[in-house]
XYZ file of C-alpha atoms in Angstrom:
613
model
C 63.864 124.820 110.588
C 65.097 128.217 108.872
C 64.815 131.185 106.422
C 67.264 130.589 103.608
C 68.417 133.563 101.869
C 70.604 134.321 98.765
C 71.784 136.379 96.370
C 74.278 135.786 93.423
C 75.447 139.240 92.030
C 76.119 138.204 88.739
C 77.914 142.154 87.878
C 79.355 141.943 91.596
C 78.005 145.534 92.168
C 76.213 144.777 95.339
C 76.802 145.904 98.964
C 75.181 143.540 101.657
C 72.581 145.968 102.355
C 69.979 143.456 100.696
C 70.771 139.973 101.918
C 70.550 141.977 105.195
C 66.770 143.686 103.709
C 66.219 139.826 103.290
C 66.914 138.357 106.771
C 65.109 140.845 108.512
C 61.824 140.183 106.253
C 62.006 136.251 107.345
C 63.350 136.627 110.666
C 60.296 135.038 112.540
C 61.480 131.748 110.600
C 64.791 131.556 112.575
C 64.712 133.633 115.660
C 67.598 131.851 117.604
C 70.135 132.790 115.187
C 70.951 134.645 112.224
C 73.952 135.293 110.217
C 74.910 136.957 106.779
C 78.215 136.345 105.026
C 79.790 137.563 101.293
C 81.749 135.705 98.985
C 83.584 136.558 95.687
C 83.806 134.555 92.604
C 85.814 136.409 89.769
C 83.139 138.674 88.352
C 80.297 137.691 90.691
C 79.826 137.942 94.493
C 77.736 135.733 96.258
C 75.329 136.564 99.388
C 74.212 134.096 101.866
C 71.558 134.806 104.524
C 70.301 132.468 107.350
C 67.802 132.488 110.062
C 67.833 130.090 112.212
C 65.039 127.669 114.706
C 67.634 125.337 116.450
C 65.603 122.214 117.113
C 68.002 119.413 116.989
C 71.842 120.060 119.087
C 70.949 123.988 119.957
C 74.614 124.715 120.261
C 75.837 127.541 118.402
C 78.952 124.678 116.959
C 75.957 123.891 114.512
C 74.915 127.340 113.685
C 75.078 128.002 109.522
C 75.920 128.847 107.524
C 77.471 125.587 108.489
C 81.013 124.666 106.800
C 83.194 121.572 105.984
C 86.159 120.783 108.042
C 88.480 122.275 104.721
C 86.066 125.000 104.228
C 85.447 124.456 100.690
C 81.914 123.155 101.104
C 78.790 124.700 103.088
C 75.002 124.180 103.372
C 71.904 126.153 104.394
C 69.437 124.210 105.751
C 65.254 124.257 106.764
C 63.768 121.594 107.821
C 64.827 118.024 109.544
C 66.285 114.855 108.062
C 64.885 112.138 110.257
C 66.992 109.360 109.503
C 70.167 111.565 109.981
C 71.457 108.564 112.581
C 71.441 105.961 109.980
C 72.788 108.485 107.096
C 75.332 109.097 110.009
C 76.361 105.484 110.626
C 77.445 105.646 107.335
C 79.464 108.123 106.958
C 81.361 107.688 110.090
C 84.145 105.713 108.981
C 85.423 109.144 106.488
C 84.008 111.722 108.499
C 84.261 113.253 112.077
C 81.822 115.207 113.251
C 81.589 117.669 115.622
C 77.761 118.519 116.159
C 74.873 116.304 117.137
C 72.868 117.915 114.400
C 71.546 117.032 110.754
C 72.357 119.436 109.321
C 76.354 118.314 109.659
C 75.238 115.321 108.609
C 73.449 116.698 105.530
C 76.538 118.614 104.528
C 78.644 115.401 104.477
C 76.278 113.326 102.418
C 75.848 115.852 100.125
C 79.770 116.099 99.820
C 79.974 112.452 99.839
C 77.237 111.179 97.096
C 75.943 114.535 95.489
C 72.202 114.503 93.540
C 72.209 111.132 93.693
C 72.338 110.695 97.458
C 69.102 112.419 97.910
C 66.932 109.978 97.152
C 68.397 107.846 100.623
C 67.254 111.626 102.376
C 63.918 110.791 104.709
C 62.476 114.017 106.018
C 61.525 117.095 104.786
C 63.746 119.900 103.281
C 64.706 123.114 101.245
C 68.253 123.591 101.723
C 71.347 125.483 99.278
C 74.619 123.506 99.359
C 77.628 125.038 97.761
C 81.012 123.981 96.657
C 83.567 127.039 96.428
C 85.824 125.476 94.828
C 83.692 124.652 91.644
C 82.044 127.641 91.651
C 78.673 125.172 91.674
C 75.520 125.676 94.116
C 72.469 123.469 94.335
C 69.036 124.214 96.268
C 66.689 121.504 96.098
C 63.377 120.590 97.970
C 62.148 116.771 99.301
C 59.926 114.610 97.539
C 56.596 116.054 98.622
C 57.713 119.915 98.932
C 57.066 120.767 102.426
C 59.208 123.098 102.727
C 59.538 126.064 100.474
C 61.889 127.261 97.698
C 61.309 130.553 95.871
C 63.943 131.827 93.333
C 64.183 135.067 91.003
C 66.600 134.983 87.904
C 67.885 138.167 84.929
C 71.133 138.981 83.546
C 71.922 140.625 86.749
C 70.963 138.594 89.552
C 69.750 134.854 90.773
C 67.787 135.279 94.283
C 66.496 132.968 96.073
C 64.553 132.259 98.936
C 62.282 130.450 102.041
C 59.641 133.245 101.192
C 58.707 135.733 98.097
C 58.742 138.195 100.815
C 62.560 137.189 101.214
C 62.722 138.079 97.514
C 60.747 141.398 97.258
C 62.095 142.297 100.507
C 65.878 142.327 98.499
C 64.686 145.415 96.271
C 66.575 143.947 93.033
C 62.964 142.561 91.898
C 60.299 144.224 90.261
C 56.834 143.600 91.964
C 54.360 142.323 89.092
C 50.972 140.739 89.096
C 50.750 137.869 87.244
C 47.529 137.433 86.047
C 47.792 134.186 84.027
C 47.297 132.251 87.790
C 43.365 133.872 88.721
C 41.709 131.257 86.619
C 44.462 127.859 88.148
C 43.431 129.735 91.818
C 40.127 130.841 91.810
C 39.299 126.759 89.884
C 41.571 124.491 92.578
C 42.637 126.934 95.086
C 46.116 127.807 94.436
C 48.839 129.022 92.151
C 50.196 126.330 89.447
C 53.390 125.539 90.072
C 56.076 126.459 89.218
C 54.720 129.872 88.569
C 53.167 132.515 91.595
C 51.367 135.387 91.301
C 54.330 137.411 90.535
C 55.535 137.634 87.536
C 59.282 136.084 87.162
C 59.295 134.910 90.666
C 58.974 130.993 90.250
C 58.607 127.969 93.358
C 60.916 124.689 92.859
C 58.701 121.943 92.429
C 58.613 119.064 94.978
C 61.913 116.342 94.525
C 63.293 118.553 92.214
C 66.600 120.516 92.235
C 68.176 123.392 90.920
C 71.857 123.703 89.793
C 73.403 127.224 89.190
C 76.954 127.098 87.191
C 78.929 129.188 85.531
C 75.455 131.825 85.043
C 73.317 129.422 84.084
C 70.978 127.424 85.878
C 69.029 123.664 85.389
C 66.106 122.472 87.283
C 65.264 118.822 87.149
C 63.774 116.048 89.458
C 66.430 113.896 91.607
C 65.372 110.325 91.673
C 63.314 108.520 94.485
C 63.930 104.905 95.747
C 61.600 103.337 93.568
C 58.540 101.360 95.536
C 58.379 97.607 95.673
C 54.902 96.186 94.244
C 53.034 94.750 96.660
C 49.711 93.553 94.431
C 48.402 91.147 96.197
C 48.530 91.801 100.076
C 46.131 90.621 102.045
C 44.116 93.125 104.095
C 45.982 91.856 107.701
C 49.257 92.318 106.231
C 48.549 95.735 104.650
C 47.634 97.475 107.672
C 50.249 95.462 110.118
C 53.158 96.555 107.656
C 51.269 100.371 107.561
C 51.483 100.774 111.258
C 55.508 99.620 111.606
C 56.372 101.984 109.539
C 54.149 104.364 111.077
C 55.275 103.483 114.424
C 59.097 103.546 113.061
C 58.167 107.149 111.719
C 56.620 108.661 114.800
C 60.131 107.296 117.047
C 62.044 109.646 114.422
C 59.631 112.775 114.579
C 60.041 113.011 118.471
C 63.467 113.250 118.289
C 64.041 117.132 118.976
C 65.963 119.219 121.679
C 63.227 121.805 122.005
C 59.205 121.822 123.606
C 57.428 119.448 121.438
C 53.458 119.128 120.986
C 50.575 117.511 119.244
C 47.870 119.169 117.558
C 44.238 116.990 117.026
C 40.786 117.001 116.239
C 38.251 114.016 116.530
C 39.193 111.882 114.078
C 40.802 108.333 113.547
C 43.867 109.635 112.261
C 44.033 111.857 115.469
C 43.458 109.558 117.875
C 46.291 107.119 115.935
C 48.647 109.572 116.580
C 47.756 110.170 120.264
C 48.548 106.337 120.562
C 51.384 106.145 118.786
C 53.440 108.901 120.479
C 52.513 107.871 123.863
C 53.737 104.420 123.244
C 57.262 106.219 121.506
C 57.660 107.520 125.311
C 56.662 111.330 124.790
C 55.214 111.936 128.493
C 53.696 115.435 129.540
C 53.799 117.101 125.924
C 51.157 119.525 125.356
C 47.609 118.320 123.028
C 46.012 121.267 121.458
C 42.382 120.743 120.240
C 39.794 123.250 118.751
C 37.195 123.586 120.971
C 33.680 122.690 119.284
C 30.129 123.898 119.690
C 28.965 120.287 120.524
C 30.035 119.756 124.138
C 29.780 115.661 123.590
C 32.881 116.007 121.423
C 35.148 118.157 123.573
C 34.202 115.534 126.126
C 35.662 112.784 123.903
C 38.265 114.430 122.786
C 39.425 115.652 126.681
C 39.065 112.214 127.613
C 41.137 110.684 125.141
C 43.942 113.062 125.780
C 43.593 111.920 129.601
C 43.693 108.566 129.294
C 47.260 109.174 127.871
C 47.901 111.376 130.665
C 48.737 114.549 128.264
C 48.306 118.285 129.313
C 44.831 119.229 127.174
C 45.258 122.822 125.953
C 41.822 124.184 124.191
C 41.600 126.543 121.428
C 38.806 128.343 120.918
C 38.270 129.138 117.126
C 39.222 132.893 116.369
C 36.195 134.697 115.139
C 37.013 136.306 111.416
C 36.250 140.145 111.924
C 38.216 143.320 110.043
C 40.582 143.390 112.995
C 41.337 139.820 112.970
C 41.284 139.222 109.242
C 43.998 142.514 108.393
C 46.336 140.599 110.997
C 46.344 137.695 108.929
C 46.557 139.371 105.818
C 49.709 140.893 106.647
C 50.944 137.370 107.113
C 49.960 136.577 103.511
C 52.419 136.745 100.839
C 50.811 134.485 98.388
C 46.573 133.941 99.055
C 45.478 129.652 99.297
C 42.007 129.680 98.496
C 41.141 127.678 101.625
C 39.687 128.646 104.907
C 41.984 126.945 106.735
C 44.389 128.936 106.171
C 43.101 131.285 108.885
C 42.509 128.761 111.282
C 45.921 127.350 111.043
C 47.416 130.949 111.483
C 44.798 130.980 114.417
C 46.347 127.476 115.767
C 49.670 128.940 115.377
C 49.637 132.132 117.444
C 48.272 129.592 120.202
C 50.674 126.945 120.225
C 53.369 129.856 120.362
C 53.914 129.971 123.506
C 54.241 125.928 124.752
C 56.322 124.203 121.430
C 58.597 125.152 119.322
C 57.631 121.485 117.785
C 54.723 120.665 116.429
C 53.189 116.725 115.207
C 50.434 117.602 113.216
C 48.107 114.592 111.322
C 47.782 115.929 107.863
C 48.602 113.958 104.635
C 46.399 110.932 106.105
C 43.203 111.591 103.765
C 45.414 111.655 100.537
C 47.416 108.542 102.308
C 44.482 106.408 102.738
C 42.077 108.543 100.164
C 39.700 109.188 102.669
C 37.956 112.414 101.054
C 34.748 112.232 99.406
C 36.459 113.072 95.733
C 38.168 110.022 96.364
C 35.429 107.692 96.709
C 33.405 109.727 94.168
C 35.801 108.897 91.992
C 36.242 105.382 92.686
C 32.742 104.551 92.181
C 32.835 106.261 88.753
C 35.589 104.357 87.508
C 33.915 101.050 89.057
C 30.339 101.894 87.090
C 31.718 104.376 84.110
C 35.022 104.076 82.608
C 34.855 104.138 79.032
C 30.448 103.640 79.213
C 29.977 106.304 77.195
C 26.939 106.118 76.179
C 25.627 105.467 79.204
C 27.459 108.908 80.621
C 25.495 110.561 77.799
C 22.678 108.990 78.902
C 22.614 110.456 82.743
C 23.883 113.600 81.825
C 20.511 113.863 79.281
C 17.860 112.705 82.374
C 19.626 113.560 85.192
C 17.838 117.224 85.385
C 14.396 115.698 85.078
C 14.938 114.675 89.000
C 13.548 116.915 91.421
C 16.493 118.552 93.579
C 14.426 121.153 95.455
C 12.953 120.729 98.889
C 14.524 118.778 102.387
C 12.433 115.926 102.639
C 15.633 112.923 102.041
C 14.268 111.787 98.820
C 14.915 115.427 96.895
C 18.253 115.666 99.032
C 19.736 112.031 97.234
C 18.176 113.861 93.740
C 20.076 116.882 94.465
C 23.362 114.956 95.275
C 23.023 112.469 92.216
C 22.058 115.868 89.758
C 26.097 117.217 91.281
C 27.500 114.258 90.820
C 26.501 113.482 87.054
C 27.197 117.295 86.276
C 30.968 116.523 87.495
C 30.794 112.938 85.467
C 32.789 113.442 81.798
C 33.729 110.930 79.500
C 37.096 111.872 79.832
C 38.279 110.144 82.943
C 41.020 112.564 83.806
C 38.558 115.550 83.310
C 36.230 113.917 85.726
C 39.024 113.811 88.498
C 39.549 117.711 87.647
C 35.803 118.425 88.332
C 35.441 116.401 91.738
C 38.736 118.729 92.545
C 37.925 121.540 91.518
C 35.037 124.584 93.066
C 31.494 124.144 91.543
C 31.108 127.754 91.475
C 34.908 128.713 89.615
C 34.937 125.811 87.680
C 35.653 125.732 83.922
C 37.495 123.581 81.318
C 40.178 125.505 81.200
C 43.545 125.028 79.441
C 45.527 127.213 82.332
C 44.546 124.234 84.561
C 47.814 121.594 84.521
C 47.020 118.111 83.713
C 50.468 117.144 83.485
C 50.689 114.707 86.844
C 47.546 113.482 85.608
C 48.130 110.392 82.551
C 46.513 111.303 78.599
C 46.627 107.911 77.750
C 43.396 105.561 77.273
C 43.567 103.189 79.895
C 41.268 99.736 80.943
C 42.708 99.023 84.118
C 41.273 101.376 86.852
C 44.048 101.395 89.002
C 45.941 103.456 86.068
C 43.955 106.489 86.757
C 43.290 105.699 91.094
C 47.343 106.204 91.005
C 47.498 109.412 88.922
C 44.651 110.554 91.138
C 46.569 110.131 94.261
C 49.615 112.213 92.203
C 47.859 114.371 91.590
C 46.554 115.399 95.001
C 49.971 114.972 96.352
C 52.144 116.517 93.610
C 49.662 119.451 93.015
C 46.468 119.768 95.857
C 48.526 118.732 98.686
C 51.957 120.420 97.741
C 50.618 123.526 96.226
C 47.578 124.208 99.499
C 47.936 122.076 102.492
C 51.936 122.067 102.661
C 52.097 126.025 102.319
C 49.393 126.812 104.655
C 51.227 124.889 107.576
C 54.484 126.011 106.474
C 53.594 129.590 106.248
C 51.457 129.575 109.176
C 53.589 127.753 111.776
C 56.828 129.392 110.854
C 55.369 132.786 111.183
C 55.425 131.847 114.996
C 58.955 130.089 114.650
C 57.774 126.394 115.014
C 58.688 123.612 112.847
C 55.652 121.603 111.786
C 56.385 117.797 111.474
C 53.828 115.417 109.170
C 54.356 111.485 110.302
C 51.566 110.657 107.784
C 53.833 112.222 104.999
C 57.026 110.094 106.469
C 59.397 109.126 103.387
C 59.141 105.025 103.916
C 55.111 105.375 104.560
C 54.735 107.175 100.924
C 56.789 104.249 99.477
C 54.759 101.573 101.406
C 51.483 103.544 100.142
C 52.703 103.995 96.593
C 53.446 100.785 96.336
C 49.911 99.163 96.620
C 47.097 98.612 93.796
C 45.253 101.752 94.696
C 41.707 99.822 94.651
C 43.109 98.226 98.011
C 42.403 101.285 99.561
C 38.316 100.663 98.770
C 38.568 97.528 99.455
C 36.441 97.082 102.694
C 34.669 100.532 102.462
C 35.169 104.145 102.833
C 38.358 104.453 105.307
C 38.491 101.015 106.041
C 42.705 101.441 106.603
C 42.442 104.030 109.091
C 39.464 102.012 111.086
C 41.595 98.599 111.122
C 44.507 100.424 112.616
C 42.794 101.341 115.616
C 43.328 97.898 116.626
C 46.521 98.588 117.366
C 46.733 101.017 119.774
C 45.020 100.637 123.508
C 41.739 103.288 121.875
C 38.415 101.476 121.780
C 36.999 101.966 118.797
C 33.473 103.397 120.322
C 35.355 106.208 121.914
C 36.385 107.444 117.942
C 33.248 106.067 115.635
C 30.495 107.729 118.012
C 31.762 110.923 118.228
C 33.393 111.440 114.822
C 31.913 113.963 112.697
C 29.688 112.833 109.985
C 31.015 116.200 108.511
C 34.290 118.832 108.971
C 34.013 120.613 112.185
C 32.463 124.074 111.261
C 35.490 126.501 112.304
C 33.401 129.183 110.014
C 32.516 132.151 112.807
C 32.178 135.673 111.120
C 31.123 138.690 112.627
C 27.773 140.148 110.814
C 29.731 143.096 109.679
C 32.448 141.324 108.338
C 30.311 139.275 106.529
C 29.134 142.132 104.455
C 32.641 143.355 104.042
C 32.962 139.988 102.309
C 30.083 139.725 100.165
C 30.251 143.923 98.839
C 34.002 143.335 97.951
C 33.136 139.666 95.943
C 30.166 141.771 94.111
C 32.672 144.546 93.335
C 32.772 143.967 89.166
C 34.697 147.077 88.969
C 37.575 145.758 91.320
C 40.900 145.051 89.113
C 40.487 141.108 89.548
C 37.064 140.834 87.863
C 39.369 141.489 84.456
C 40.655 138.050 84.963
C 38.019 136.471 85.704
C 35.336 134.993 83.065
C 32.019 135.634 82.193
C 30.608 132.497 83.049
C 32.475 133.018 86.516
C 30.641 136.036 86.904
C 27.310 134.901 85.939
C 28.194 131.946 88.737
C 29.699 134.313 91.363
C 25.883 136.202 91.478
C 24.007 133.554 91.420
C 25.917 130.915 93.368
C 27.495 133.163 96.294
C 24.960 134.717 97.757
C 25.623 135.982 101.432
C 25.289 134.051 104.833
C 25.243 130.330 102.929
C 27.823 128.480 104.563
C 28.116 125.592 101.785
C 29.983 128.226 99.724
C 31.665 130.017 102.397
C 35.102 128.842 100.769
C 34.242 130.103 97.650
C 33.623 133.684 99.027
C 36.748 133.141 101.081
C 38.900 132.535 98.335
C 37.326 135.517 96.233
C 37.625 137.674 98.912
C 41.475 136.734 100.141
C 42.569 137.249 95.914
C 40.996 140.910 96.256
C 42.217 141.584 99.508
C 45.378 140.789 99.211
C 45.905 142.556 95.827
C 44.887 145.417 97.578
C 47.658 145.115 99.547
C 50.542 144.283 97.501
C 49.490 146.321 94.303
């Protein structure tokens, strides 16, 4: 896990004084080492930056920039390659090495079979590999992004970087707004990529790469191991061939020369992973769990982490006050409209001082499609697809339900009145509502539909699989991924995802979606309890029939929130609609927590334009 820093000076007019600005900016993402080194090419001189986390062989004979034997090749690397050993095993007959890292390992497969060796890469990565003698450099990023990749390119430079701040932080860029992103962020959450909210400053997408040669530069996506159909497994043999390779994946994430830890909540995916990594031999490792305001779960969850004999650390959830929140804000250098962003920076100062490693469950909703889009949007498909008329036939009557009042008759009114509002003819559209914030949303052309599929389609599996891309190609790489990255590295720890392993996204992509609703909502998850030693009573009782509420504001920060989202005069309310107004004053009033995000991510866009502009 590092910072990755570069500069090609295209005029060659550069002293190091900025690759050096650079490294000091990212520093927290590679405390245990850091190096800077210069390089001329005829006209152009070439600045590499790296700060370094040593997690795997902490000797400085793997320290990078790291070099081949002949010294004509070297890589910068972030991030781990998991199946380095086998990738190893084959390179051993050509190659000697002399580190017990993966990153040497990297360097040599990279020398040895180029773009087209990365789809045999399982882990996750950002890394810049160069050849001096060709003049050529490539950066690229793994199949579902998790790490990050920012770059910067004019006629006189090509920057890149592990963070925009690395970038700004160079003085060669000019800081911009760019306000073309409000409407994508304010609707989903986050920045389209491969755009940010600066203007010229771009992210490489997820599996993609980028090769600079000769002052020009290509991006394109490297190929992936294509998945082998499985159409017709039976339910058994699904989940028995789901938990080998989860199993297989959670031997590979342990491996690491540094403190290593686990971070859960009560849920099925948590208590999966507790299993699974006690059975891989991790003994004494560190469990960090929120603490929550119903003692019956922080019971359950203490005893579960017992019975595997693990040392129980409790968080107690930070409470969001003006003190608390500026902290954070100087953290930010690009706002994710979700409120777990704080949390995780929360989670992340705590875990500081115990791992330098931490397994974390996310990706396991959007494996599965656990979240309540998902089965939203299966049941529409099931009932809807292509009815039109009788679409147009809800949406006409729907209203005349009553949706006022508690009594649980107006409650399934007022949750059948959402759902047909969402409910478009347009199947792809429909997926974009149950995504997107009832209070920002619009049809909007700045909102990407491209990893979502135009065509007219019978079978419903067609759109269940471009739902699933899209949450992992756009939700999950564009919000989740960030949010740990940015928040665990800014405490030098590298987050690992087992959920997200390489082989388990093949497995997953290869089965007809529906397979996944088969038996009922989460029915994967549920069956693979019965493999580990867990009984299932311990999990179902005390699971929470909703998200654990993490949301704890002090009063006066909570009108600090709501006078800055009612600002109209405040530069963002330019970019932001009329209709969004009308919805922001009538849908976000003060103290409601169902919309608590939605002031969140308001608030975090005007805060933290404040800051940089």
């Amino acid at each position: 896990m590092c910072g990755i820093n570069i500069i090609i000076d295209k005029k060659s007019a550069l002293t190091s004084g900025p690759i050096q600005a650079m490294n000091g900016a990212t520093f927290y993402r590679g405390p245990d080492y850091s190096d800077a080194l210069t390089f001329e090419f005829k006209q152009e001189k070439i600045f590499v930056g790296i700060n370094q986390l040593k997690i795997i062989d902490i000797d400085n004979a793997a320290n990078q920039p790291f070099f081949s034997a002949d010294k004509r090749y070297f890589v910068l690397f972030n991030g781990s390659i998991y199946n380095y050993k086998e990738l190893a095993r084959k390179l051993e007959l050509k190659y000697v090495f002399n580190t017990h890292s993966d990153t040497e390992i990297l360097l040599y497969w990279l020398i040895e079979y180029g773009i087209d060796g990365l789809r045999e890469l399982n882990g996750m990565f950002a890394f810049v590999f160069f050849d001096r003698q060709e003049n050529r450099i490539i950066l690229s990023k793994d199949m579902y992004g998790i790490k990050p990749m920012y770059y910067y390119n004019d006629d006189n430079y090509f920057i890149a970087s592990s963070e925009i701040k690395g970038i700004l932080a160079s003085g060669l860029v000019a800081k911009q707004f760019n306000s073309s992103q409000v409407q994508h962020y304010l609707q989903l959450g986050f920045v389209q990529r491969p755009f940010t909210f600066y203007k010229n400053i771009y992210e490489l997408n997820e599996g993609a790469y980028l090769q600079f040669d000769r002052h020009d530069f290509k991006v394109k996506k490297f190929s992936i191991t294509p998945s082998i159909e499985y159409s017709d497994l039976n339910s058994d043999t699904l989940v028995s061939k789901l938990n080998e390779y989860i199993e297989k994946s959670i031997s590979k994430y342990l491996v690491s020369d540094v403190p290593i830890g686990l971070f859960i909540d009560n849920s099925i995916s948590s208590a999966i992973l507790l299993d699974k990594i006690s059975k891989a031999g991790a003994k004494n490792i560190p469990v960090f769990a929120f603490e929550s305001n119903d003692p019956a779960k922080n019971d359950a969850i203490s005893e579960l982490i017992q019975k595997y004999s693990f040392n129980h650390i409790t968080i107690t959830p930070q409470t969001l006050n003006k003190v608390t929140f500026n902290t954070f804000l100087a953290s930010v250098d690009q706002p994710v409209g979700e409120y777990a962003y704080f949390h995780s920076y929360h989670l992340s100062n705590q875990m500081h001082p115990f791992v330098k490693v931490a397994i974390l469950g996310n990706g396991s909703n959007e494996l599965v499609g656990n979240y309540s889009k998902h089965i939203a949007y299966y049941n529409y498909l099931k009932r809807l697809l292509h009815h039109n008329l009788k679409i147009s036939l809800f949406k006409t009557t729907h209203q005349l339900l009553p949706s006022q009042g508690n009594n649980s008759i107006k409650k399934i009114f007022k949750s059948w009145n959402k759902y047909i509002e969402k409910v478009d003819k347009d199947p792809i559209q429909t997926y974009l509502n149950f995504c997107s914030s009832e209070v920002f949303h619009e049809k909007s052309q700045e909102v990407s539909t491209e990893e979502l599929l135009a065509e007219k389609h019978e079978e419903m599996s067609y759109y269940l699989k471009a739902a699933f891309r899209f949450d992992q190609t756009k939700i999950l790489a564009s919000s989740t991924l960030p949010v740990i990255d940015k928040t665990m590295m800014r405490n030098s720890i590298e987050a690992r995802l087992p959920f997200l392993d390489a082989d388990v996204k093949r497995f997953m992509d290869s089965l007809d979606p529906k397979l996944l609703f088969k038996h009922g909502h989460n029915w994967i998850l549920k069956k693979l309890l019965s493999y580990t030693d867990i009984n299932p009573k311990m999990v179902f009782e005390t699971a929470p029939t909703r998200p654990l509420n993490l949301v704890d504001v002090s009063d006066a920060f909570n009108k600090e929130i709501q006078d800055t989202i009612m600002n109209t005069s405040h530069p963002i309310y330019e970019w932001i609609s009329a209709s969004q107004k009308v919805s922001i004053k009538k849908n976000l009033p003060e103290g409601v927590l169902a919309t608590f995000n939605d002031r969140w991510r308001l608030f975090l866009l005007m805060k933290w334009y404040d800051k940089e502009f």
